[in-house]
PDB file of C-alpha atoms in Angstrom:
ATOM      1  CA  SER O  20    -171.536-172.345  60.389  1.00 53.00           C
ATOM      2  CA  GLN O  21    -168.926-173.884  62.661  1.00 59.00           C
ATOM      3  CA  GLN O  22    -171.245-176.040  64.708  1.00 70.00           C
ATOM      4  CA  GLY O  23    -171.528-179.786  64.330  1.00 76.00           C
ATOM      5  CA  GLU O  24    -174.806-181.403  63.371  1.00 84.00           C
ATOM      6  CA  GLU O  25    -175.834-184.703  64.896  1.00 87.00           C
ATOM      7  CA  ASP O  26    -177.844-187.391  63.162  1.00 89.00           C
ATOM      8  CA  PRO O  27    -180.317-188.877  63.900  1.00 93.00           C
ATOM      9  CA  GLN O  28    -182.158-186.385  66.094  1.00 92.00           C
ATOM     10  CA  ALA O  29    -183.678-189.232  68.103  1.00 95.00           C
ATOM     11  CA  LEU O  30    -182.837-192.912  68.493  1.00 96.00           C
ATOM     12  CA  SER O  31    -184.632-195.637  70.424  1.00 97.00           C
ATOM     13  CA  ILE O  32    -183.101-199.081  70.940  1.00 97.00           C
ATOM     14  CA  GLN O  33    -183.426-202.125  73.167  1.00 97.00           C
ATOM     15  CA  GLU O  34    -181.012-202.691  76.016  1.00 97.00           C
ATOM     16  CA  GLY O  35    -178.016-204.691  74.827  1.00 97.00           C
ATOM     17  CA  GLU O  36    -178.104-203.339  71.280  1.00 97.00           C
ATOM     18  CA  ASN O  37    -175.489-200.997  69.857  1.00 98.00           C
ATOM     19  CA  ALA O  38    -176.235-197.316  69.261  1.00 97.00           C
ATOM     20  CA  THR O  39    -174.558-195.269  66.541  1.00 97.00           C
ATOM     21  CA  MET O  40    -174.749-191.510  66.272  1.00 97.00           C
ATOM     22  CA  ASN O  41    -173.185-189.340  63.587  1.00 96.00           C
ATOM     23  CA  CYS O  42    -171.850-185.819  63.477  1.00 95.00           C
ATOM     24  CA  SER O  43    -171.038-183.673  60.458  1.00 94.00           C
ATOM     25  CA  TYR O  44    -169.251-180.340  60.412  1.00 91.00           C
ATOM     26  CA  LYS O  45    -168.224-177.787  57.825  1.00 88.00           C
ATOM     27  CA  THR O  46    -164.804-176.282  58.559  1.00 86.00           C
ATOM     28  CA  SER O  47    -161.329-177.519  59.506  1.00 85.00           C
ATOM     29  CA  ILE O  48    -160.945-178.503  63.127  1.00 86.00           C
ATOM     30  CA  ASN O  49    -158.266-179.204  65.713  1.00 84.00           C
ATOM     31  CA  ASN O  50    -160.395-181.442  67.905  1.00 87.00           C
ATOM     32  CA  LEU O  51    -163.823-183.011  68.018  1.00 91.00           C
ATOM     33  CA  GLN O  52    -165.466-184.036  71.234  1.00 93.00           C
ATOM     34  CA  TRP O  53    -168.532-185.952  72.304  1.00 95.00           C
ATOM     35  CA  TYR O  54    -170.587-185.041  75.352  1.00 96.00           C
ATOM     36  CA  ARG O  55    -173.552-186.595  77.135  1.00 96.00           C
ATOM     37  CA  GLN O  56    -176.348-184.691  78.848  1.00 95.00           C
ATOM     38  CA  ASN O  57    -178.885-186.206  81.172  1.00 92.00           C
ATOM     39  CA  SER O  58    -182.211-184.392  81.261  1.00 86.00           C
ATOM     40  CA  GLY O  59    -181.897-180.839  82.580  1.00 79.00           C
ATOM     41  CA  ARG O  60    -178.292-181.285  83.701  1.00 85.00           C
ATOM     42  CA  GLY O  61    -174.921-180.082  82.503  1.00 88.00           C
ATOM     43  CA  LEU O  62    -172.966-181.791  79.765  1.00 93.00           C
ATOM     44  CA  VAL O  63    -170.408-184.461  80.632  1.00 94.00           C
ATOM     45  CA  HIS O  64    -167.300-184.856  78.523  1.00 93.00           C
ATOM     46  CA  LEU O  65    -167.010-188.366  77.041  1.00 95.00           C
ATOM     47  CA  ILE O  66    -164.124-188.404  74.614  1.00 94.00           C
ATOM     48  CA  LEU O  67    -161.878-186.101  72.582  1.00 92.00           C
ATOM     49  CA  ILE O  68    -160.418-187.054  69.210  1.00 93.00           C
ATOM     50  CA  ARG O  69    -157.783-184.924  67.515  1.00 90.00           C
ATOM     51  CA  SER O  70    -157.794-184.134  63.822  1.00 90.00           C
ATOM     52  CA  ASN O  71    -154.803-186.444  63.211  1.00 92.00           C
ATOM     53  CA  GLU O  72    -156.538-189.423  64.859  1.00 95.00           C
ATOM     54  CA  ARG O  73    -158.979-191.760  63.123  1.00 97.00           C
ATOM     55  CA  GLU O  74    -160.373-193.853  65.951  1.00 97.00           C
ATOM     56  CA  LYS O  75    -160.506-193.791  69.710  1.00 96.00           C
ATOM     57  CA  HIS O  76    -161.949-196.099  72.351  1.00 96.00           C
ATOM     58  CA  SER O  77    -163.073-195.545  75.905  1.00 94.00           C
ATOM     59  CA  GLY O  78    -164.826-198.448  77.603  1.00 96.00           C
ATOM     60  CA  ARG O  79    -167.997-199.178  75.600  1.00 97.00           C
ATOM     61  CA  LEU O  80    -167.504-196.042  73.491  1.00 97.00           C
ATOM     62  CA  ARG O  81    -165.858-195.972  70.090  1.00 98.00           C
ATOM     63  CA  VAL O  82    -165.389-192.740  68.177  1.00 98.00           C
ATOM     64  CA  THR O  83    -164.238-192.435  64.590  1.00 98.00           C
ATOM     65  CA  LEU O  84    -163.217-189.334  62.695  1.00 97.00           C
ATOM     66  CA  ASP O  85    -163.041-188.891  58.933  1.00 96.00           C
ATOM     67  CA  THR O  86    -161.631-185.440  58.209  1.00 94.00           C
ATOM     68  CA  SER O  87    -161.982-185.909  54.446  1.00 95.00           C
ATOM     69  CA  LYS O  88    -165.747-186.277  54.895  1.00 95.00           C
ATOM     70  CA  LYS O  89    -165.869-183.885  57.851  1.00 94.00           C
ATOM     71  CA  SER O  90    -167.750-186.423  59.900  1.00 95.00           C
ATOM     72  CA  SER O  91    -167.510-188.400  63.102  1.00 96.00           C
ATOM     73  CA  SER O  92    -169.450-191.244  64.656  1.00 97.00           C
ATOM     74  CA  LEU O  93    -170.037-192.351  68.232  1.00 98.00           C
ATOM     75  CA  LEU O  94    -170.769-196.020  68.832  1.00 98.00           C
ATOM     76  CA  ILE O  95    -172.047-197.225  72.197  1.00 98.00           C
ATOM     77  CA  THR O  96    -171.851-200.988  72.441  1.00 97.00           C
ATOM     78  CA  ALA O  97    -174.050-203.217  74.613  1.00 97.00           C
ATOM     79  CA  SER O  98    -176.265-200.297  75.581  1.00 97.00           C
ATOM     80  CA  ARG O  99    -177.806-199.973  79.039  1.00 97.00           C
ATOM     81  CA  ALA O 100    -180.862-198.096  80.277  1.00 96.00           C
ATOM     82  CA  ALA O 101    -178.470-195.701  82.042  1.00 96.00           C
ATOM     83  CA  ASP O 102    -177.131-194.630  78.628  1.00 97.00           C
ATOM     84  CA  THR O 103    -180.444-192.849  78.000  1.00 97.00           C
ATOM     85  CA  ALA O 104    -179.441-189.218  77.441  1.00 97.00           C
ATOM     86  CA  SER O 105    -178.741-186.636  74.756  1.00 95.00           C
ATOM     87  CA  TYR O 106    -175.396-186.844  73.006  1.00 96.00           C
ATOM     88  CA  PHE O 107    -173.651-183.852  71.460  1.00 95.00           C
ATOM     89  CA  CYS O 108    -170.632-183.436  69.278  1.00 94.00           C
ATOM     90  CA  ALA O 109    -168.563-180.289  69.601  1.00 92.00           C
ATOM     91  CA  THR O 110    -166.025-178.930  67.165  1.00 89.00           C
ATOM     92  CA  ASP O 111    -163.468-176.193  67.548  1.00 83.00           C
ATOM     93  CA  ALA O 112    -162.162-173.854  64.898  1.00 68.00           C
ATOM     94  CA  SER O 113    -158.558-174.462  63.924  1.00 60.00           C
ATOM     95  CA  THR O 114    -157.647-171.122  65.512  1.00 58.00           C
ATOM     96  CA  GLY O 115    -160.225-170.715  68.237  1.00 59.00           C
ATOM     97  CA  ASN O 116    -160.412-171.625  71.910  1.00 65.00           C
ATOM     98  CA  GLN O 117    -164.103-172.468  72.066  1.00 74.00           C
ATOM     99  CA  PHE O 118    -166.223-175.364  70.915  1.00 82.00           C
ATOM    100  CA  TYR O 119    -169.450-175.228  68.945  1.00 85.00           C
ATOM    101  CA  PHE O 120    -172.247-177.678  69.643  1.00 88.00           C
ATOM    102  CA  GLY O 121    -175.091-179.092  67.602  1.00 84.00           C
ATOM    103  CA  THR O 122    -178.656-179.857  68.685  1.00 86.00           C
ATOM    104  CA  GLY O 123    -177.773-183.373  69.810  1.00 92.00           C
ATOM    105  CA  THR O 124    -179.099-186.907  69.415  1.00 95.00           C
ATOM    106  CA  SER O 125    -181.643-188.020  71.978  1.00 95.00           C
ATOM    107  CA  LEU O 126    -180.985-191.682  72.814  1.00 97.00           C
ATOM    108  CA  THR O 127    -183.550-193.837  74.604  1.00 97.00           C
ATOM    109  CA  VAL O 128    -182.499-197.314  75.729  1.00 97.00           C
ATOM    110  CA  ILE O 129    -185.496-199.478  76.555  1.00 96.00           C
ATOM    111  CA  PRO O 130    -184.943-201.997  79.375  1.00 94.00           C
TER     112      PRO O 130
ATOM    113  CA  GLU Q  26    -170.034-182.428  91.511  1.00 59.00           C
ATOM    114  CA  THR Q  27    -167.910-181.969  88.427  1.00 67.00           C
ATOM    115  CA  GLY Q  28    -165.616-179.265  89.823  1.00 92.00           C
ATOM    116  CA  VAL Q  29    -167.785-176.503  88.349  1.00 96.00           C
ATOM    117  CA  THR Q  30    -170.525-175.261  90.653  1.00 96.00           C
ATOM    118  CA  GLN Q  31    -173.437-173.128  89.514  1.00 97.00           C
ATOM    119  CA  THR Q  32    -175.935-171.333  91.724  1.00 97.00           C
ATOM    120  CA  PRO Q  33    -178.833-171.089  91.911  1.00 97.00           C
ATOM    121  CA  ARG Q  34    -180.097-174.307  90.292  1.00 95.00           C
ATOM    122  CA  HIS Q  35    -183.474-172.757  89.539  1.00 96.00           C
ATOM    123  CA  LEU Q  36    -184.505-169.112  89.204  1.00 96.00           C
ATOM    124  CA  VAL Q  37    -187.852-167.512  88.459  1.00 95.00           C
ATOM    125  CA  MET Q  38    -187.765-163.788  87.858  1.00 93.00           C
ATOM    126  CA  GLY Q  39    -190.031-161.057  86.608  1.00 91.00           C
ATOM    127  CA  MET Q  40    -189.131-158.954  83.614  1.00 89.00           C
ATOM    128  CA  THR Q  41    -188.264-155.968  85.802  1.00 88.00           C
ATOM    129  CA  ASN Q  42    -186.047-157.858  88.253  1.00 89.00           C
ATOM    130  CA  LYS Q  43    -182.276-157.870  88.514  1.00 94.00           C
ATOM    131  CA  LYS Q  44    -180.563-161.123  89.400  1.00 95.00           C
ATOM    132  CA  SER Q  45    -177.155-162.751  89.026  1.00 97.00           C
ATOM    133  CA  LEU Q  46    -176.025-166.257  88.181  1.00 98.00           C
ATOM    134  CA  LYS Q  47    -172.839-167.500  89.783  1.00 98.00           C
ATOM    135  CA  CYS Q  48    -170.276-170.019  88.596  1.00 98.00           C
ATOM    136  CA  GLU Q  49    -167.204-171.260  90.439  1.00 97.00           C
ATOM    137  CA  GLN Q  50    -164.573-173.694  89.209  1.00 96.00           C
ATOM    138  CA  HIS Q  51    -162.112-175.594  91.379  1.00 92.00           C
ATOM    139  CA  LEU Q  52    -160.028-177.103  88.590  1.00 94.00           C
ATOM    140  CA  GLY Q  53    -157.365-174.471  88.021  1.00 92.00           C
ATOM    141  CA  HIS Q  54    -158.602-173.871  84.484  1.00 92.00           C
ATOM    142  CA  ASN Q  55    -157.734-170.668  82.652  1.00 89.00           C
ATOM    143  CA  ALA Q  56    -160.903-170.175  80.593  1.00 90.00           C
ATOM    144  CA  MET Q  57    -164.587-169.939  81.515  1.00 92.00           C
ATOM    145  CA  TYR Q  58    -167.706-169.797  79.383  1.00 92.00           C
ATOM    146  CA  TRP Q  59    -171.417-169.042  79.512  1.00 94.00           C
ATOM    147  CA  TYR Q  60    -173.721-171.029  77.229  1.00 94.00           C
ATOM    148  CA  LYS Q  61    -177.475-170.751  76.743  1.00 94.00           C
ATOM    149  CA  GLN Q  62    -179.449-173.913  76.009  1.00 93.00           C
ATOM    150  CA  SER Q  63    -182.986-173.542  74.645  1.00 91.00           C
ATOM    151  CA  ALA Q  64    -185.231-176.385  73.551  1.00 85.00           C
ATOM    152  CA  LYS Q  65    -184.585-177.690  70.027  1.00 79.00           C
ATOM    153  CA  LYS Q  66    -181.649-175.314  69.494  1.00 84.00           C
ATOM    154  CA  PRO Q  67    -177.874-175.805  69.553  1.00 85.00           C
ATOM    155  CA  LEU Q  68    -176.065-174.587  72.609  1.00 88.00           C
ATOM    156  CA  GLU Q  69    -175.396-170.896  72.118  1.00 89.00           C
ATOM    157  CA  LEU Q  70    -172.016-169.586  73.186  1.00 89.00           C
ATOM    158  CA  MET Q  71    -172.610-166.293  74.992  1.00 92.00           C
ATOM    159  CA  PHE Q  72    -169.326-165.224  76.564  1.00 91.00           C
ATOM    160  CA  VAL Q  73    -165.772-166.497  76.819  1.00 89.00           C
ATOM    161  CA  TYR Q  74    -163.225-165.383  79.379  1.00 89.00           C
ATOM    162  CA  SER Q  75    -159.638-166.440  78.993  1.00 83.00           C
ATOM    163  CA  LEU Q  76    -157.184-165.433  81.708  1.00 72.00           C
ATOM    164  CA  GLU Q  77    -159.939-163.196  83.122  1.00 68.00           C
ATOM    165  CA  GLU Q  78    -160.251-161.178  79.928  1.00 73.00           C
ATOM    166  CA  ARG Q  79    -163.376-161.352  77.817  1.00 75.00           C
ATOM    167  CA  VAL Q  80    -162.378-162.676  74.425  1.00 71.00           C
ATOM    168  CA  GLU Q  81    -165.763-163.424  72.929  1.00 70.00           C
ATOM    169  CA  ASN Q  82    -169.141-161.794  72.959  1.00 70.00           C
ATOM    170  CA  ASN Q  83    -171.440-163.282  70.385  1.00 70.00           C
ATOM    171  CA  SER Q  84    -173.804-160.343  69.969  1.00 79.00           C
ATOM    172  CA  VAL Q  85    -175.564-161.078  73.208  1.00 90.00           C
ATOM    173  CA  PRO Q  86    -178.173-158.470  74.226  1.00 92.00           C
ATOM    174  CA  SER Q  87    -176.966-155.926  76.764  1.00 92.00           C
ATOM    175  CA  ARG Q  88    -179.520-157.187  79.303  1.00 94.00           C
ATOM    176  CA  PHE Q  89    -176.942-159.946  79.909  1.00 95.00           C
ATOM    177  CA  SER Q  90    -173.758-158.657  81.536  1.00 94.00           C
ATOM    178  CA  PRO Q  91    -170.867-160.982  82.432  1.00 94.00           C
ATOM    179  CA  GLU Q  92    -168.263-160.449  85.120  1.00 93.00           C
ATOM    180  CA  CYS Q  93    -165.102-162.432  85.791  1.00 93.00           C
ATOM    181  CA  PRO Q  94    -163.392-161.076  88.927  1.00 92.00           C
ATOM    182  CA  ASN Q  95    -160.770-163.859  88.977  1.00 90.00           C
ATOM    183  CA  SER Q  96    -159.949-167.101  87.211  1.00 89.00           C
ATOM    184  CA  SER Q  97    -162.200-169.162  89.490  1.00 94.00           C
ATOM    185  CA  HIS Q  98    -165.396-167.125  89.431  1.00 96.00           C
ATOM    186  CA  LEU Q  99    -167.794-166.062  86.709  1.00 96.00           C
ATOM    187  CA  PHE Q 100    -171.057-164.178  87.020  1.00 97.00           C
ATOM    188  CA  LEU Q 101    -173.891-163.437  84.639  1.00 97.00           C
ATOM    189  CA  HIS Q 102    -175.869-160.377  85.659  1.00 97.00           C
ATOM    190  CA  LEU Q 103    -179.441-160.258  84.391  1.00 96.00           C
ATOM    191  CA  HIS Q 104    -181.789-157.279  84.126  1.00 93.00           C
ATOM    192  CA  THR Q 105    -185.030-156.495  82.306  1.00 93.00           C
ATOM    193  CA  LEU Q 106    -185.143-159.933  80.709  1.00 94.00           C
ATOM    194  CA  GLN Q 107    -187.749-161.137  78.227  1.00 94.00           C
ATOM    195  CA  PRO Q 108    -189.784-164.372  78.368  1.00 94.00           C
ATOM    196  CA  GLU Q 109    -187.736-165.749  75.442  1.00 93.00           C
ATOM    197  CA  ASP Q 110    -184.665-165.596  77.679  1.00 95.00           C
ATOM    198  CA  SER Q 111    -186.069-168.525  79.656  1.00 96.00           C
ATOM    199  CA  ALA Q 112    -183.563-171.353  79.190  1.00 96.00           C
ATOM    200  CA  LEU Q 113    -180.918-173.470  80.853  1.00 96.00           C
ATOM    201  CA  TYR Q 114    -177.763-171.408  81.391  1.00 97.00           C
ATOM    202  CA  LEU Q 115    -174.616-173.464  81.527  1.00 96.00           C
ATOM    203  CA  CYS Q 116    -171.210-172.457  82.785  1.00 96.00           C
ATOM    204  CA  ALA Q 117    -168.108-174.323  81.661  1.00 94.00           C
ATOM    205  CA  SER Q 118    -164.386-174.114  82.219  1.00 93.00           C
ATOM    206  CA  SER Q 119    -161.403-175.467  80.321  1.00 90.00           C
ATOM    207  CA  GLN Q 120    -157.647-175.396  80.131  1.00 87.00           C
ATOM    208  CA  PHE Q 121    -156.599-173.696  76.942  1.00 77.00           C
ATOM    209  CA  SER Q 122    -153.095-173.601  75.556  1.00 71.00           C
ATOM    210  CA  GLY Q 123    -151.501-172.769  72.253  1.00 65.00           C
ATOM    211  CA  GLN Q 124    -152.088-176.384  71.242  1.00 62.00           C
ATOM    212  CA  GLY Q 125    -155.802-176.120  71.683  1.00 63.00           C
ATOM    213  CA  ASN Q 126    -158.567-176.756  74.128  1.00 66.00           C
ATOM    214  CA  TYR Q 127    -158.667-179.922  76.185  1.00 72.00           C
ATOM    215  CA  GLY Q 128    -162.401-180.104  76.660  1.00 83.00           C
ATOM    216  CA  TYR Q 129    -164.962-178.440  78.813  1.00 89.00           C
ATOM    217  CA  THR Q 130    -166.115-179.239  82.287  1.00 93.00           C
ATOM    218  CA  PHE Q 131    -169.690-178.079  82.674  1.00 94.00           C
ATOM    219  CA  GLY Q 132    -171.680-177.111  85.713  1.00 95.00           C
ATOM    220  CA  SER Q 133    -175.184-178.481  86.275  1.00 94.00           C
ATOM    221  CA  GLY Q 134    -176.769-175.307  84.967  1.00 95.00           C
ATOM    222  CA  THR Q 135    -179.298-172.741  86.161  1.00 97.00           C
ATOM    223  CA  ARG Q 136    -182.849-173.232  84.897  1.00 96.00           C
ATOM    224  CA  LEU Q 137    -184.120-169.680  84.367  1.00 96.00           C
ATOM    225  CA  THR Q 138    -187.789-168.855  83.912  1.00 96.00           C
ATOM    226  CA  VAL Q 139    -188.779-165.276  83.078  1.00 95.00           C
ATOM    227  CA  VAL Q 140    -192.394-164.446  83.852  1.00 92.00           C
TER     228      VAL Q 140
END
């Protein structure tokens, strides 16, 4: 299917540690995005990486994309308790105008 | 607020009721979406409207009926729902061009419970 799959499903770390989440997908894409969702709320867009880019940074976030392996990773450095949320990757089809989401990684940052 | 407003935030309805979910975007985007989020499942794309025309309908049951009267408003009309339709319903908007989609802005969602 088109949707991305996040790994691990759940991650628990201590405040100050780094958190790494991975996403794999199956078909060619134009863009890959990462979103965050706090419990019971809507998703918030974090970062978009295009298929011709390999790495992107935004504050404490670092996203990599390996199109040969059809995978992406999201690194959150120096985590904070406020980073506790679910994180989703979303991929688009090379011809489509919608994104497909996985089941997400649930991140818990322990103060 | 993200620029996409959904009402109501919570809704409890019986299986014989008729209700509507409302979404409004203030971002000037040209595409709007309905997603369903159930526990332990990927977000399910239900409907896509681009330039007020429905361009996607992923085999959603007819008890869900979308309406997009203009580029800023999107409705999801509900009737004779089933308990398994209980979920978080998310509206999103985006600006789509021939070069692709620049990311979604989501509303806070409507938590629907069917009893």
